[in-house]
Amino acid sequence: EKVANYTQQLSNYQLEDRFLVRNKKNILRDSILRILLLVLATPLFTYGWITNYIPYRLPKAIAKLLTKSDSYVGPIKMTSGIFLFPIFYALWIYLFQRFIADGNEWWTVIFALSLPIAGAFALWYAQRYLNAMGHIRLVSLFYRQPKLADELLEKRKAIII
């Protein structure tokens, strides 16, 4: 019952237990560092998002069109992604070579190599963004309702011990 009550309270405030692992001082410091990292990494995320959004989202739409069965969604997304990413990357590379690189093959090679790296970074960034929002909600709770935050920390401690 303690666990159910604790998890319900976390759910009410859109928090996760993993955010409460550290003490208050570390949570505030970690939240500030996470936000700073996100701000500094935003340009690279934006580049990765722009160059990878369509081939990342399109397989999901294709899977929705082709099947209603959850067991086929994953394989359809994987298969369509195998074809879509190279097609979109080839299109990006062509556009870059034609309009930006102006015949410089080295810039084109660097751009081509950057596409999957930026896409992976965009996924990583999106997850870190969600984590940072959870930390911000927790810090906000500490400042708006310190008694409730202390209660959550005590409940967590009582469950773990």
mmCIF file of C-alpha atoms in Angstrom, residues 29-136:
data_model
loop_
_atom_site.group_PDB
_atom_site.id
_atom_site.type_symbol
_atom_site.label_atom_id
_atom_site.label_comp_id
_atom_site.label_asym_id
_atom_site.label_seq_id
_atom_site.Cartn_x
_atom_site.Cartn_y
_atom_site.Cartn_z
ATOM 1 C CA ARG A 29 22.486 21.413 -9.198
ATOM 2 C CA ASP A 30 21.712 18.569 -11.612
ATOM 3 C CA SER A 31 18.677 20.396 -12.977
ATOM 4 C CA ILE A 32 20.685 23.534 -13.667
ATOM 5 C CA LEU A 33 23.433 21.522 -15.389
ATOM 6 C CA ARG A 34 20.892 19.618 -17.487
ATOM 7 C CA ILE A 35 19.227 22.824 -18.643
ATOM 8 C CA LEU A 36 22.591 24.393 -19.472
ATOM 9 C CA LEU A 37 23.572 21.312 -21.487
ATOM 10 C CA LEU A 38 20.274 21.421 -23.366
ATOM 11 C CA VAL A 39 20.651 25.093 -24.183
ATOM 12 C CA LEU A 40 24.196 24.598 -25.455
ATOM 13 C CA ALA A 41 23.203 21.534 -27.508
ATOM 14 C CA THR A 42 20.100 23.066 -29.089
ATOM 15 C CA PRO A 43 21.772 23.998 -32.419
ATOM 16 C CA LEU A 44 23.004 20.440 -32.982
ATOM 17 C CA PHE A 45 19.596 19.048 -31.983
ATOM 18 C CA THR A 46 17.890 21.415 -34.431
ATOM 19 C CA TYR A 47 20.183 20.291 -37.246
ATOM 20 C CA GLY A 48 19.542 16.622 -36.445
ATOM 21 C CA TRP A 49 15.810 17.173 -36.127
ATOM 22 C CA ILE A 50 15.535 19.023 -39.444
ATOM 23 C CA THR A 51 17.555 16.463 -41.394
ATOM 24 C CA ASN A 52 15.999 13.349 -39.829
ATOM 25 C CA TYR A 53 12.436 14.196 -38.871
ATOM 26 C CA ILE A 54 10.647 12.986 -42.018
ATOM 27 C CA PRO A 55 12.434 9.636 -42.386
ATOM 28 C CA TYR A 56 12.034 9.107 -38.630
ATOM 29 C CA ARG A 57 8.274 9.807 -38.565
ATOM 30 C CA LEU A 58 7.245 8.423 -41.946
ATOM 31 C CA PRO A 59 7.721 4.724 -41.032
ATOM 32 C CA LYS A 60 5.209 5.114 -38.206
ATOM 33 C CA ALA A 61 2.651 6.563 -40.615
ATOM 34 C CA ILE A 62 3.327 3.785 -43.114
ATOM 35 C CA ALA A 63 2.885 1.142 -40.410
ATOM 36 C CA LYS A 64 -0.440 2.702 -39.365
ATOM 37 C CA LEU A 65 -1.642 2.570 -42.956
ATOM 38 C CA LEU A 66 -0.552 -1.002 -43.574
ATOM 39 C CA THR A 67 -1.587 -2.801 -40.391
ATOM 40 C CA LYS A 68 -3.732 -2.651 -37.305
ATOM 41 C CA SER A 69 -1.822 -5.453 -35.584
ATOM 42 C CA ASP A 70 0.733 -4.304 -33.009
ATOM 43 C CA SER A 71 2.931 -7.296 -33.778
ATOM 44 C CA TYR A 72 3.549 -6.027 -37.330
ATOM 45 C CA VAL A 73 4.132 -2.352 -36.528
ATOM 46 C CA GLY A 74 7.775 -2.804 -35.481
ATOM 47 C CA PRO A 75 8.864 -4.843 -38.510
ATOM 48 C CA ILE A 76 7.056 -2.485 -40.906
ATOM 49 C CA LYS A 77 8.674 0.556 -39.303
ATOM 50 C CA MET A 78 12.093 -1.098 -39.426
ATOM 51 C CA THR A 79 11.742 -2.182 -43.037
ATOM 52 C CA SER A 80 10.407 1.141 -44.260
ATOM 53 C CA GLY A 81 13.113 2.987 -42.298
ATOM 54 C CA ILE A 82 15.797 0.871 -43.959
ATOM 55 C CA PHE A 83 14.639 2.288 -47.297
ATOM 56 C CA LEU A 84 13.543 5.783 -46.272
ATOM 57 C CA PHE A 85 16.664 6.931 -44.441
ATOM 58 C CA PRO A 86 19.019 6.280 -47.384
ATOM 59 C CA ILE A 87 16.554 7.899 -49.796
ATOM 60 C CA PHE A 88 16.229 11.031 -47.667
ATOM 61 C CA TYR A 89 19.948 11.134 -46.936
ATOM 62 C CA ALA A 90 20.674 10.883 -50.667
ATOM 63 C CA LEU A 91 18.250 13.753 -51.282
ATOM 64 C CA TRP A 92 19.881 15.884 -48.568
ATOM 65 C CA ILE A 93 23.348 15.089 -49.919
ATOM 66 C CA TYR A 94 22.298 15.993 -53.448
ATOM 67 C CA LEU A 95 20.786 19.303 -52.306
ATOM 68 C CA PHE A 96 23.829 20.088 -50.202
ATOM 69 C CA GLN A 97 26.246 19.289 -53.041
ATOM 70 C CA ARG A 98 24.223 21.247 -55.552
ATOM 71 C CA PHE A 99 23.396 24.391 -53.597
ATOM 72 C CA ILE A 100 25.854 24.705 -50.718
ATOM 73 C CA ALA A 101 29.081 22.758 -51.262
ATOM 74 C CA ASP A 102 29.475 24.100 -54.781
ATOM 75 C CA GLY A 103 31.411 21.060 -55.947
ATOM 76 C CA ASN A 104 33.615 20.656 -52.874
ATOM 77 C CA GLU A 105 33.552 16.890 -52.258
ATOM 78 C CA TRP A 106 35.103 17.094 -48.788
ATOM 79 C CA TRP A 107 32.317 19.288 -47.442
ATOM 80 C CA THR A 108 29.814 16.897 -48.967
ATOM 81 C CA VAL A 109 31.493 13.889 -47.327
ATOM 82 C CA ILE A 110 31.500 15.656 -43.959
ATOM 83 C CA PHE A 111 27.846 16.571 -44.402
ATOM 84 C CA ALA A 112 26.934 12.999 -45.389
ATOM 85 C CA LEU A 113 28.727 11.574 -42.347
ATOM 86 C CA SER A 114 27.023 14.102 -40.096
ATOM 87 C CA LEU A 115 23.472 13.061 -41.046
ATOM 88 C CA PRO A 116 23.174 9.810 -39.032
ATOM 89 C CA ILE A 117 25.256 11.237 -36.181
ATOM 90 C CA ALA A 118 22.992 14.274 -35.926
ATOM 91 C CA GLY A 119 19.924 12.021 -36.067
ATOM 92 C CA ALA A 120 21.199 9.889 -33.194
ATOM 93 C CA PHE A 121 22.043 13.043 -31.277
ATOM 94 C CA ALA A 122 18.538 14.410 -31.831
ATOM 95 C CA LEU A 123 17.069 11.238 -30.303
ATOM 96 C CA TRP A 124 19.462 11.480 -27.358
ATOM 97 C CA TYR A 125 18.618 15.164 -26.898
ATOM 98 C CA ALA A 126 14.866 14.529 -26.969
ATOM 99 C CA GLN A 127 15.224 11.985 -24.152
ATOM 100 C CA ARG A 128 17.410 14.363 -22.137
ATOM 101 C CA TYR A 129 14.843 17.108 -22.688
ATOM 102 C CA LEU A 130 12.104 14.923 -21.197
ATOM 103 C CA ASN A 131 14.361 14.089 -18.256
ATOM 104 C CA ALA A 132 15.151 17.763 -17.711
ATOM 105 C CA MET A 133 11.444 18.608 -17.682
ATOM 106 C CA GLY A 134 10.964 15.996 -14.951
ATOM 107 C CA HIS A 135 13.762 17.577 -12.937
ATOM 108 C CA ILE A 136 12.251 21.021 -13.424
#
